[in-house]
Short mmCIF file of C-alpha atoms in Angstrom, two decimals:
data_model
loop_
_atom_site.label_atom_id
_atom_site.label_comp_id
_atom_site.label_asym_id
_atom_site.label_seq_id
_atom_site.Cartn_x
_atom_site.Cartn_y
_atom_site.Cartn_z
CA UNK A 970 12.07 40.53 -7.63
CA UNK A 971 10.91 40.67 -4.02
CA UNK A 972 9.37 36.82 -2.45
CA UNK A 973 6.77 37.77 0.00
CA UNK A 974 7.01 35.57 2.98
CA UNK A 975 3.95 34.81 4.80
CA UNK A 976 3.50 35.18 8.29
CA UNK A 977 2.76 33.03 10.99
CA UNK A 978 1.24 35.47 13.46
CA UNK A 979 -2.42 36.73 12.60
CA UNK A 980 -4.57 38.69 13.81
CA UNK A 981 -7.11 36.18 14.67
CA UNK A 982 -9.48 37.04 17.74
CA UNK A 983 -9.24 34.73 20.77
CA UNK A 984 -12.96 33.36 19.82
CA UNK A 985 -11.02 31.92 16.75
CA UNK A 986 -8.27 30.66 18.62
CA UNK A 987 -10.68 29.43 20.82
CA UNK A 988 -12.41 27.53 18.37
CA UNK A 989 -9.38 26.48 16.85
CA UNK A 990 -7.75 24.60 19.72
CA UNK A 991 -11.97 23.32 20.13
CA UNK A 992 -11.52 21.25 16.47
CA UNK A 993 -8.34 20.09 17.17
CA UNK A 994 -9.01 18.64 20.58
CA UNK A 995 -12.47 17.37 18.67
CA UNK A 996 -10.02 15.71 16.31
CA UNK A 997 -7.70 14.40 18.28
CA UNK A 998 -10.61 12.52 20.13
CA UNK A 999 -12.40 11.16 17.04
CA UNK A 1000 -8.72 9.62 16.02
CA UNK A 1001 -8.51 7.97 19.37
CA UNK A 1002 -11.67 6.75 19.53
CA UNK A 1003 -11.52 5.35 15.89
CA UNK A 1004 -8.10 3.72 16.71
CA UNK A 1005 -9.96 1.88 19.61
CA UNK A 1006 -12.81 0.76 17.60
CA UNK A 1007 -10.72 -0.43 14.59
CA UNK A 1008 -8.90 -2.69 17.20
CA UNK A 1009 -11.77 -3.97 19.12
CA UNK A 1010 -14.69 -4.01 16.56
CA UNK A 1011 -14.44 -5.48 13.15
CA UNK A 1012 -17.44 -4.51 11.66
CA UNK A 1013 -16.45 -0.99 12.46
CA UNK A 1014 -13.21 -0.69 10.68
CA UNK A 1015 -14.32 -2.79 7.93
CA UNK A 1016 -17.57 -0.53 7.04
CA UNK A 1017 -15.43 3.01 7.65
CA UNK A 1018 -12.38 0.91 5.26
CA UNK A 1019 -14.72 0.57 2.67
CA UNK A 1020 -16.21 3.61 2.82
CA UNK A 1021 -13.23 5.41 2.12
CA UNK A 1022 -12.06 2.88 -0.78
CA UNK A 1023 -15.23 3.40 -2.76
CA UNK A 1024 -14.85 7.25 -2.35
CA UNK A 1025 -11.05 7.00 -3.28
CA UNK A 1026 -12.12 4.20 -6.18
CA UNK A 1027 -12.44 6.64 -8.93
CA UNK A 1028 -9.07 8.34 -8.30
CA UNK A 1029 -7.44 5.66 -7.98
CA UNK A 1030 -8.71 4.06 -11.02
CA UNK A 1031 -7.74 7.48 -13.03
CA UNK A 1032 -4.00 7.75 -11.75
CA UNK A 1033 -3.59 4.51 -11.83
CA UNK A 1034 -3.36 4.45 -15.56
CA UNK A 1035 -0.48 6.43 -16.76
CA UNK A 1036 1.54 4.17 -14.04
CA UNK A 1037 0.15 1.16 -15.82
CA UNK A 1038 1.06 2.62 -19.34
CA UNK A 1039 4.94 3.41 -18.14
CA UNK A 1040 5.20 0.39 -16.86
CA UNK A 1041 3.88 -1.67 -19.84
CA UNK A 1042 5.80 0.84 -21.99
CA UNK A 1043 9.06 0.19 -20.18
CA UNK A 1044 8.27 -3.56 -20.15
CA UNK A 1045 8.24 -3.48 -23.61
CA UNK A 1046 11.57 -1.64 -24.01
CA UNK A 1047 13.00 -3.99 -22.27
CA UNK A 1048 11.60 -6.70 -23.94
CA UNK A 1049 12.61 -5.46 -27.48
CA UNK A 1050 16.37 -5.47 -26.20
CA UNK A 1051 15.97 -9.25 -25.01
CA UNK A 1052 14.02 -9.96 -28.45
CA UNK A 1053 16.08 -12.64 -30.29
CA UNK A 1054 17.22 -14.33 -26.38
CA UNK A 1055 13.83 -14.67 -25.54
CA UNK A 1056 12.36 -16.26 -29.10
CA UNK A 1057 14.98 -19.00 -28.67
CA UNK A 1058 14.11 -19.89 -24.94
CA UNK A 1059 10.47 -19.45 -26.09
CA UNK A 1060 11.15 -21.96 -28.77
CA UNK A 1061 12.77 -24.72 -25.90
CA UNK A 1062 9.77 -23.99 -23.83
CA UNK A 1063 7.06 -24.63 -26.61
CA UNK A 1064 8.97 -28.32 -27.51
CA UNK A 1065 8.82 -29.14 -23.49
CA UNK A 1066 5.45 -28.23 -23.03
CA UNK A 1067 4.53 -30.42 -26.41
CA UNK A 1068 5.74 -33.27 -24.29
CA UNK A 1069 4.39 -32.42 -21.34
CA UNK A 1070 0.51 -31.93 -22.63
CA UNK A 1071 1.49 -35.54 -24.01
CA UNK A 1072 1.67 -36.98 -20.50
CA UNK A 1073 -1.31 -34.50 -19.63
CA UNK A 1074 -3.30 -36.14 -21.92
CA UNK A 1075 -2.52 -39.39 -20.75
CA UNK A 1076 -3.06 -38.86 -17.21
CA UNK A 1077 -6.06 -37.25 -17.82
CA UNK A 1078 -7.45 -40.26 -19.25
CA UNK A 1079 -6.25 -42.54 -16.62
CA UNK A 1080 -7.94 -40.03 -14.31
CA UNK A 1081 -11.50 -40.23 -15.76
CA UNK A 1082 -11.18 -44.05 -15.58
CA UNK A 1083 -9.79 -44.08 -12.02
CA UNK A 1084 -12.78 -41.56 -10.70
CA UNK A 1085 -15.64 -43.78 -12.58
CA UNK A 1086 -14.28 -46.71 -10.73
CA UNK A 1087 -14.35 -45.21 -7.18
CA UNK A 1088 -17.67 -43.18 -8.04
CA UNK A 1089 -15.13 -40.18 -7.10
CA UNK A 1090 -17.78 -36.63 -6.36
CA UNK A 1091 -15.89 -34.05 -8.41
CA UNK A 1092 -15.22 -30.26 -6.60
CA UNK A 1093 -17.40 -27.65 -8.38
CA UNK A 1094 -16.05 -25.44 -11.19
CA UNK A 1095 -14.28 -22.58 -10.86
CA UNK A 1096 -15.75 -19.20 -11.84
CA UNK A 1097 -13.24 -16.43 -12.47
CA UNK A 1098 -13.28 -12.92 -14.02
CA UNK A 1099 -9.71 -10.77 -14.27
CA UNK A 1100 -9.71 -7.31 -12.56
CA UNK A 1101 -6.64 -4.20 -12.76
CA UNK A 1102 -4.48 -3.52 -9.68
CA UNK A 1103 -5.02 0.30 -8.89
CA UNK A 1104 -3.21 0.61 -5.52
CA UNK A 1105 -0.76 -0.86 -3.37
CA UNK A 1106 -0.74 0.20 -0.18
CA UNK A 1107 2.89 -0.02 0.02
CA UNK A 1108 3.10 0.05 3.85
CA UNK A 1109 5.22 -1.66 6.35
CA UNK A 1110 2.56 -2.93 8.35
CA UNK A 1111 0.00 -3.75 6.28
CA UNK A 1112 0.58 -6.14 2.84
CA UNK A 1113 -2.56 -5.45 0.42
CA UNK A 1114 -3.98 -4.57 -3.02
CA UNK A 1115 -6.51 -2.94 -4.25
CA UNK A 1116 -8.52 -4.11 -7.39
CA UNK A 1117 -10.76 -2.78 -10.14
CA UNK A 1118 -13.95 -4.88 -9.80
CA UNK A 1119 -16.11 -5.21 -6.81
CA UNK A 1120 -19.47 -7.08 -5.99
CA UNK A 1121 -21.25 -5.01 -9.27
CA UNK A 1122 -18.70 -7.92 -11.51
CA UNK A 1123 -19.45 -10.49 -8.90
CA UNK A 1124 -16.68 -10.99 -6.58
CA UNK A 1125 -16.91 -12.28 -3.40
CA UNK A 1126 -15.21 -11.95 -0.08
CA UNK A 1127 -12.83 -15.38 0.07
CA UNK A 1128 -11.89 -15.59 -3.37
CA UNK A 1129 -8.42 -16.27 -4.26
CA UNK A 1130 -6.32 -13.85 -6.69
CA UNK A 1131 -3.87 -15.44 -9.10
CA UNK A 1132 -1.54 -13.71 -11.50
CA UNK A 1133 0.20 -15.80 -14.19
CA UNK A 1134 2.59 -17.19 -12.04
CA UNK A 1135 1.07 -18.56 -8.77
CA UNK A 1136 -1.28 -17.66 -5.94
CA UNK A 1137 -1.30 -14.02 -4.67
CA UNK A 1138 -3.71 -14.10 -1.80
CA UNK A 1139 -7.81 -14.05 -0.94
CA UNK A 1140 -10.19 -10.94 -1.22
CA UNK A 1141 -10.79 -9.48 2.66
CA UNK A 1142 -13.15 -6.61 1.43
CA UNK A 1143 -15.60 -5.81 -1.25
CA UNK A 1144 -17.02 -2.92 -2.48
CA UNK A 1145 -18.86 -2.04 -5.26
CA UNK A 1146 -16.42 -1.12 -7.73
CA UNK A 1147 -13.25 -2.41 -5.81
CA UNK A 1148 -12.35 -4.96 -3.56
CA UNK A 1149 -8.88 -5.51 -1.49
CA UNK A 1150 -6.82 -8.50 -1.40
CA UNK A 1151 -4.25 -9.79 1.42
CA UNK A 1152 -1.63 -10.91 -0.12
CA UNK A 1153 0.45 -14.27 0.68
CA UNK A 1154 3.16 -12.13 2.41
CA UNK A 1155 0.84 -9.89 5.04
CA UNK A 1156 1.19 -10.70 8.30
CA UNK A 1157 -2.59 -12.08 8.70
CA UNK A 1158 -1.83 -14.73 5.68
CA UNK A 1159 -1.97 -18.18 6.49
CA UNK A 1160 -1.94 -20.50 3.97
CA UNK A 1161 -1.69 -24.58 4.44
CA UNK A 1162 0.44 -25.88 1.63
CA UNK A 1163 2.33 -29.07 0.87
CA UNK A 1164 6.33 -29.97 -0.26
CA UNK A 1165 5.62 -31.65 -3.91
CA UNK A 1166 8.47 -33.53 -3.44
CA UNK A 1167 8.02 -35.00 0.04
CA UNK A 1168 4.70 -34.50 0.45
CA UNK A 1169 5.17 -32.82 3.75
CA UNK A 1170 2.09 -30.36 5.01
CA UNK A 1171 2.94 -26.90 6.28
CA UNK A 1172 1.13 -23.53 6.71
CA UNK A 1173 2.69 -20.69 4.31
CA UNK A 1174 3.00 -17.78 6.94
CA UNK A 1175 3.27 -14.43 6.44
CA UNK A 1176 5.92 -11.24 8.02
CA UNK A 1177 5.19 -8.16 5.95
CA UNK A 1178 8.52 -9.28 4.39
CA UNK A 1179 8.78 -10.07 0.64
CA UNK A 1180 9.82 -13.54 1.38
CA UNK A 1181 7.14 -16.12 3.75
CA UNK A 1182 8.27 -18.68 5.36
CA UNK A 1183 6.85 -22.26 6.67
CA UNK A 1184 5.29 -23.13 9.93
CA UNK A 1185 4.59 -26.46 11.36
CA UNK A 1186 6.70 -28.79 9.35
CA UNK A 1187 7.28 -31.99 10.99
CA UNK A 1188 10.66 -32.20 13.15
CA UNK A 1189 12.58 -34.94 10.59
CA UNK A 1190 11.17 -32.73 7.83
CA UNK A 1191 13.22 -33.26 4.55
CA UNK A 1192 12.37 -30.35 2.76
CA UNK A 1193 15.19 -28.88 0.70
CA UNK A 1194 16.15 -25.76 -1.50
CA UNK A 1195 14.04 -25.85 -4.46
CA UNK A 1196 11.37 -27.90 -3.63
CA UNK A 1197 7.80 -26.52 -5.22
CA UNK A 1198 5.31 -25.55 -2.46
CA UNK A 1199 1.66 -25.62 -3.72
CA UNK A 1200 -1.16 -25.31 -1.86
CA UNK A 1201 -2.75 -28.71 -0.04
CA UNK A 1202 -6.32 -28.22 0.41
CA UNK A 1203 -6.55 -28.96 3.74
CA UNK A 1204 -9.22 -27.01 5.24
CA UNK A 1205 -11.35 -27.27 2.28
CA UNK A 1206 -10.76 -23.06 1.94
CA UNK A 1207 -8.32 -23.45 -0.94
CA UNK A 1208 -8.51 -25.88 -3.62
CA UNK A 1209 -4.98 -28.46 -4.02
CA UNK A 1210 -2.52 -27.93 -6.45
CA UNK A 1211 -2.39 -24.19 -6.43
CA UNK A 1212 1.11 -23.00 -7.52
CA UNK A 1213 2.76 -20.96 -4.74
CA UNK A 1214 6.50 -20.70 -4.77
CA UNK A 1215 9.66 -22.75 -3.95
CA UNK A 1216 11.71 -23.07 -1.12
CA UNK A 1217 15.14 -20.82 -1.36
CA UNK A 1218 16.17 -21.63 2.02
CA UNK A 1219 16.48 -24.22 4.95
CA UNK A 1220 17.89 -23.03 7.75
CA UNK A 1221 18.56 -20.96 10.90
CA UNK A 1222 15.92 -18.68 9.87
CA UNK A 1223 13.49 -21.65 8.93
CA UNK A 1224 12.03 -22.39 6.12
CA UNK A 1225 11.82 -19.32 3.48
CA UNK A 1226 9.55 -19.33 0.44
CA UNK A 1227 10.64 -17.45 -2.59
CA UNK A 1228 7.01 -16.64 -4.05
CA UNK A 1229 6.37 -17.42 -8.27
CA UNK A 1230 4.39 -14.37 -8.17
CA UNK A 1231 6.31 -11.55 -9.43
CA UNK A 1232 5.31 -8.63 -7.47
CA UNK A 1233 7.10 -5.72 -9.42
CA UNK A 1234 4.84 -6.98 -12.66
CA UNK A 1235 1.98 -7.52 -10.93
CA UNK A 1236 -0.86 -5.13 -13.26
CA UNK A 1237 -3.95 -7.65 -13.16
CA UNK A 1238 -4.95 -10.78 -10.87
CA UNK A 1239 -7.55 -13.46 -12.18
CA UNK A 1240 -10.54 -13.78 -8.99
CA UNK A 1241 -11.53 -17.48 -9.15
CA UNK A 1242 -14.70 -18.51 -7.21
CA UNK A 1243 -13.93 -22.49 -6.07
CA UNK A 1244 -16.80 -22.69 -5.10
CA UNK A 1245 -15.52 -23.04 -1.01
CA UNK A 1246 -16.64 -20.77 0.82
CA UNK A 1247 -19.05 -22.47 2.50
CA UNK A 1248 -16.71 -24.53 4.45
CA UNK A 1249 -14.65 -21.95 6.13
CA UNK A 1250 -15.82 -17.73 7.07
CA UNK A 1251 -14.10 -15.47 4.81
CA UNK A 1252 -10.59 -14.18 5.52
CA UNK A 1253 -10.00 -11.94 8.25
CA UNK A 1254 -9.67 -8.22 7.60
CA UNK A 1255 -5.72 -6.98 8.18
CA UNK A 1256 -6.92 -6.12 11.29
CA UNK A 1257 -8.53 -8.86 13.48
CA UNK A 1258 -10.58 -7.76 16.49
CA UNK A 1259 -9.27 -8.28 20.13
CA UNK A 1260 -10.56 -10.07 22.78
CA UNK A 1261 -13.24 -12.09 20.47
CA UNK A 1262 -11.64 -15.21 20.78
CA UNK A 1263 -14.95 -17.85 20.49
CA UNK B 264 -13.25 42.35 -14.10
CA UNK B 265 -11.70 39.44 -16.00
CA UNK B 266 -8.31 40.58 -14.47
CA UNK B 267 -10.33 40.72 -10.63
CA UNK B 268 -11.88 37.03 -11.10
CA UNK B 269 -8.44 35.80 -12.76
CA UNK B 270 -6.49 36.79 -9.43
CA UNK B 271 -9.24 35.28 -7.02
CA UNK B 272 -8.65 32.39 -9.21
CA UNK B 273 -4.69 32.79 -8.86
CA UNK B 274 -5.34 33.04 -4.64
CA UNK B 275 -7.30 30.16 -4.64
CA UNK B 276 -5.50 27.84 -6.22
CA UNK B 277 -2.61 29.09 -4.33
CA UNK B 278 -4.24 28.75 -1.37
CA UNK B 279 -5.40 24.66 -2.03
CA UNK B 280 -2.19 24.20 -3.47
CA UNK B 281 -0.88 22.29 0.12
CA UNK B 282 -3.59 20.72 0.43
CA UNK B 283 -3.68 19.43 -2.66
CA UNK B 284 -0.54 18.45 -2.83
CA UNK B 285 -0.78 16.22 0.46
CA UNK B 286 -3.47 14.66 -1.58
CA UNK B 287 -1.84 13.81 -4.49
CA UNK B 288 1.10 12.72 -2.28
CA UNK B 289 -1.32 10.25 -0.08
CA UNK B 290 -2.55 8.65 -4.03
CA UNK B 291 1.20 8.51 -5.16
CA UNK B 292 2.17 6.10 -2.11
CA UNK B 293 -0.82 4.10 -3.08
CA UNK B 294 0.10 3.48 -6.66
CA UNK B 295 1.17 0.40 -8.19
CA UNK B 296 4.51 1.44 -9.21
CA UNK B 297 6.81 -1.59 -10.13
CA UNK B 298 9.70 -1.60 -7.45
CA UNK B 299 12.16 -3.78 -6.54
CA UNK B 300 11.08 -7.02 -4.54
CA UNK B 301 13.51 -6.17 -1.97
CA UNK B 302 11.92 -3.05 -1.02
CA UNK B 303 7.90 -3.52 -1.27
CA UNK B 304 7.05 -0.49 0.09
CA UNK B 305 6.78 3.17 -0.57
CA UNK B 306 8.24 6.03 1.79
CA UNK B 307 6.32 8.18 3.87
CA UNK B 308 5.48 11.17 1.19
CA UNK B 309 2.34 12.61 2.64
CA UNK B 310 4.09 13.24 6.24
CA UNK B 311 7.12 14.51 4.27
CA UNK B 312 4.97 16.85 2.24
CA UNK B 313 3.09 17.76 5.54
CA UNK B 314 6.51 18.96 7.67
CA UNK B 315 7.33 21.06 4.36
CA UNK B 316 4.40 22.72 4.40
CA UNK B 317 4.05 23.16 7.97
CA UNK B 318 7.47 24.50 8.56
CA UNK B 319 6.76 27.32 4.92
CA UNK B 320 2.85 27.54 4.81
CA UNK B 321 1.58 26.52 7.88
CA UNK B 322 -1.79 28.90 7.50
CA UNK B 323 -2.66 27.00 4.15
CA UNK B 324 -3.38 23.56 5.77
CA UNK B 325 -6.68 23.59 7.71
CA UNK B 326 -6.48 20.89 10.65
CA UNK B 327 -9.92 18.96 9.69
CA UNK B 328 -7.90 18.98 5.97
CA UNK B 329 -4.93 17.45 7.66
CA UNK B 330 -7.51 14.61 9.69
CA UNK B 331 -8.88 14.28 6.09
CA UNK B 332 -5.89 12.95 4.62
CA UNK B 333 -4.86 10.92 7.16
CA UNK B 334 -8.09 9.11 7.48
CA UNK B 335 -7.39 8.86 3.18
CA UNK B 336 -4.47 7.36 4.26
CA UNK B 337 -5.09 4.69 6.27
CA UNK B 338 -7.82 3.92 4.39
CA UNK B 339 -5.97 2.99 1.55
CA UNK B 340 -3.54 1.11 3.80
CA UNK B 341 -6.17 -1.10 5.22
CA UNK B 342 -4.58 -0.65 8.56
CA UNK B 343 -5.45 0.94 11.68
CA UNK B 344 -8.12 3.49 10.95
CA UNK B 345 -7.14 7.10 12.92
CA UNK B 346 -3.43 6.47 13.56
CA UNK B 347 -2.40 8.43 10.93
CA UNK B 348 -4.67 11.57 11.31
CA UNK B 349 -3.13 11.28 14.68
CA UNK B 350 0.03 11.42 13.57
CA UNK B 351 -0.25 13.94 10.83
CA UNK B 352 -2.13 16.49 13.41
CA UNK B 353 0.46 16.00 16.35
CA UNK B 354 3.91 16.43 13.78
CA UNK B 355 2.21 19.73 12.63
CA UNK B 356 1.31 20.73 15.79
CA UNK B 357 5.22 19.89 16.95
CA UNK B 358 6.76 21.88 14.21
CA UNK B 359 4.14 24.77 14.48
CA UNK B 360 5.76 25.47 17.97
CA UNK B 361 9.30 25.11 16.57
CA UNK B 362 8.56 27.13 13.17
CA UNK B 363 10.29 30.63 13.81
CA UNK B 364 13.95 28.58 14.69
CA UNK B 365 12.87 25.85 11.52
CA UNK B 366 12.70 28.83 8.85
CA UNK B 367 15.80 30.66 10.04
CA UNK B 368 17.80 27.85 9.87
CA UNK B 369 19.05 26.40 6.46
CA UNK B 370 17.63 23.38 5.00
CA UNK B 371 19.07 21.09 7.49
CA UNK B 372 17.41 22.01 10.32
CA UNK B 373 13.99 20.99 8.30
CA UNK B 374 16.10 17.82 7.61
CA UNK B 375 16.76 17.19 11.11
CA UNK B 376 13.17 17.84 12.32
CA UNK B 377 11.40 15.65 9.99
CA UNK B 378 13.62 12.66 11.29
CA UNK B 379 12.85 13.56 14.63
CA UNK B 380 8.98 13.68 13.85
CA UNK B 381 8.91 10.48 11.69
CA UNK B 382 10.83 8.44 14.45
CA UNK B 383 8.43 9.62 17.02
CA UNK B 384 5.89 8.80 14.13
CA UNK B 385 7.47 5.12 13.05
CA UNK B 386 7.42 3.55 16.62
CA UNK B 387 3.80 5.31 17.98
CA UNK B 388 2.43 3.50 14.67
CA UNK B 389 4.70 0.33 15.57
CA UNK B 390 3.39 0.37 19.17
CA UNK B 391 -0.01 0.67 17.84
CA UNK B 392 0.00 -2.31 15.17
CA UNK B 393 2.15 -4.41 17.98
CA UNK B 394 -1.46 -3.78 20.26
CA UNK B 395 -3.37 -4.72 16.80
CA UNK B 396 -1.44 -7.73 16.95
CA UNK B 397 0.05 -6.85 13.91
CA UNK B 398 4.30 -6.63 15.43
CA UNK B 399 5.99 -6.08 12.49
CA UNK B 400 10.19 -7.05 12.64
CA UNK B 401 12.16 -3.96 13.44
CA UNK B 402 14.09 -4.46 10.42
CA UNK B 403 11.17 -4.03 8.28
CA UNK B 404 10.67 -0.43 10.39
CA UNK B 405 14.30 0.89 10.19
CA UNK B 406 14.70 0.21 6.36
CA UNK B 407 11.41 2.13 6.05
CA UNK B 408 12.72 4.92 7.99
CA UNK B 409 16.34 5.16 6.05
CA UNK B 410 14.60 5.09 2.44
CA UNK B 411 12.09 8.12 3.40
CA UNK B 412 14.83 10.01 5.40
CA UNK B 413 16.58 9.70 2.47
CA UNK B 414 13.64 10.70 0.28
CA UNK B 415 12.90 13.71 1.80
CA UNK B 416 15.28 16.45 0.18
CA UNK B 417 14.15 15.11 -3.26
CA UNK B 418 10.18 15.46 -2.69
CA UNK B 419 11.13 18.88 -0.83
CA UNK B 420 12.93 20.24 -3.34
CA UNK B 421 9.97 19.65 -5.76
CA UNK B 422 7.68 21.33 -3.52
CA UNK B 423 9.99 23.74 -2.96
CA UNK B 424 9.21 24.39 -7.00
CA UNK B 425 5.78 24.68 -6.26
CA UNK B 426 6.06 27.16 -3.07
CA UNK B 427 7.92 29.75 -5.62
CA UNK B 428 5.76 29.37 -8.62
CA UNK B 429 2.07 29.08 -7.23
CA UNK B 430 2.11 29.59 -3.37
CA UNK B 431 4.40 32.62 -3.09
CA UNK B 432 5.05 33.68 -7.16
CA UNK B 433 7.36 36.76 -7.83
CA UNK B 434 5.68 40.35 -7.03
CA UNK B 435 6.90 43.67 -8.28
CA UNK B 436 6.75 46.37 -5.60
CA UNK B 437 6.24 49.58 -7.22
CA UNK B 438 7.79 53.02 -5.38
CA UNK B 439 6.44 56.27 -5.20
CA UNK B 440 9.57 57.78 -7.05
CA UNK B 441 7.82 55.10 -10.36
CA UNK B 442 11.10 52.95 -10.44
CA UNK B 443 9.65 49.13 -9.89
CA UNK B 444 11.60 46.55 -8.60
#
């Protein structure tokens, strides 16, 4: 058996070189001239983003599955292994929690009675609707998902994603049949939080790395290794009380946050509408214009 | 006839074959595949399915095809849109004028030049997200770099698979004396 190896001289006229070199000089341009407006104008990068997420949608939604089905298949492999182990923890957890919605119970009583006697204005209710992860985009410089439902199931730019766990970050773009979400460790995530323990406000920050850390604590901050970071409200963009992770280190390096949100099982996010957008604009894009600093 | 439309059909999927492949290679880095927290991101398929083809095929990737899935890609990154067409066009265009040494060399030599081309690659997109604003720690860039060097014989060697059986599949020369080979 004889391989045929192609050439990589042809006989192509020099009008077709010609035009050849023409498209790729064309090209080259266009790519320069879209890297400069994706830096300097927002609304350009964000329409020509979406554009190419709605057109990639469908695809993504179709390969998308048989990764979903290995994974839940290999989830539940390992979960049949870890059977009898996890029905016994399961069975310590259910007697905690019986406790626990005790005291829930209670406080929740105490609350009512506490807000009727300050005339306390409750926050608005939450609206929330769950939605598949279809892509990641896995890069280096750039931390975000992409989701199955867009503004045809009613989400919003600003809402927050949860998983099970804890926080995962805010919708940037919508579509309509996808929308992308920054998550808490892209470089453009800022989240204000608080210690639970000492009550301490911070702002959750962001490296591309899968491990934030915490910005502006106060300089006799006593924040330790395992305290629970949730998020504080400030701002009025996030609700309080929003589970995001706990600290796993205090030191040199600052303040590192090991997330609760467990990004190698991370198959669907809940979208929850707070009802607070109207205090602060949405989220910026991953890539924030230059030079528009008003 | 049947046999006529059956081989056009044979030539042109042979002939998207690259193409589609970059495709499919663009979606793959995209999908939500479960991976260790410690890593968190996905190695640079698409340009090492794009120095492959380059180096073997180089007249089965059109450039605006090329720009295509580079825009594809960044689009589904959510970065900077038109660094990576950039990118994509300029590393074929590098290893276009270094093809004749690339394919008489062994394997290696393809090695070598896609870790020159994704260095040059890596920092021009590094430079460019540090002007977005976006500096990212050179740690974050180098163990990016070692995981798809790394990658690269694995995803060529599958493509490899695909250059013998649908780009270039076995042909039987027949001589005038009637022995075939």
């Amino acid at each position: 058996m004889k391989f045929r190896r192609y050439s990589s001289s042809h006989n192509s006229s020099p009008i077709r070189f010609l035009l050849s070199r023409a498209l790729l000089i064309i090209l080259v341009l266009t790519s320069l001239v879209m890297i400069l407006l994706s830096t300097r104008d927002r609304a350009f990068s964000v329409s020509l983003r979406e554009i190419l997420t709605e057109i990639s949608t469908p695809f993504l939604r179709v390969l998308s599955l048989p990764v979903n089905v290995i994974g839940n298949l290999a989830s539940s492999v390992n979960s049949f292994s870890r059977l009898r182990a996890e029905h016994d923890q399961l069975l310590i957890e259910v007697k905690q929690l019986e406790q626990w919605q005790e005291v829930a119970r209670r406080l929740d009583l105490e609350n009512k009675e506490l807000r009727k006697l300050l005339n306390f204005v409750p926050e608005p209710g939450a609206i929330s609707l769950s939605a598949r992860v279809i892509a990641d985009s896995g890069g280096i410089f750039v931390r975000n998902i992409l989701v199955s439902a867009g503004t045809k199931a009613g989400v919003t730019k600003g809402q927050i994603a949860m998983s099970g766990e804890g926080l995962v970050g805010r919708v940037t773009d919508v579509t309509p049949h996808s929308a992308r979400i920054l998550l808490l460790t892209d470089l453009n995530s800022h989240i204000p939080v608080i210690d639970e323990n000492t009550h301490e406000r911070a702002v959750l920050t962001g490296d591309n790395s899968p491990i934030p850390h915490l910005l502006y604590l106060p300089h006799d901050s006593k924040i330790k290794k395992g305290d629970r970071i949730v998020t504080s409200g400030h701002g009025g963009g996030l609700p309080p009380g929003l589970p995001v992770g706990v600290v796993s280190e205090v030191g040199e390096n600052g303040v590192l946050v090991d997330l609760f949100v467990d990004w190698s099982k991370l198959d669907y996010v809940r979208l929850i509408d707070y009802g607070l957008n109207d205090f602060l604009p949405a989220p910026t894009s991953p890539i924030p214009p230059r030079g528009n600093h008003k | 006839m049947i046999q006529t439309l059956l081989a056009r059909l044979r030539l042109a999927i042979s002939s998207a074959t690259p193409l589609l492949s970059l495709l499919f290679l663009t979606f793959l880095t995209a999908m939500p595949i479960s991976l260790p927290t410690s890593l968190q991101f996905t190695p640079a398929l698409t340009m090492m399915g794009l120095v492959f083809w380059s180096i073997n095929n180089p007249e089965l990737l059109p450039i605006w095809g090329i720009f295509l899935v580079g825009l594809l890609r960044d689009g589904l990154d959510g970065g900077v849109i038109g660094i990576y067409p950039l990118i994509l066009i300029a590393t074929y265009e590098i290893i276009l004028v270094q093809r004749r040494v690339l394919l008489a060399r062994s394997f290696i030599s393809a090695w070598v030049a896609f870790c020159l081309c994704f260095l040059v690659a890596s920092l021009a997109e590094w430079v460019v997200f540090i002007m977005a604003d976006r500096a990212i720690s050179f740690y974050l860039l180098a163990k990016h770099y070692v995981l798809s060097v790394a990658l690269f014989p694995f995803v060529t060697y599958v493509l490899s698979k695909m250059l013998r059986m649908i780009v270039t599949p076995p042909t039987i020369t027949i001589e005038l004396g009637g022995r075939t080979r």
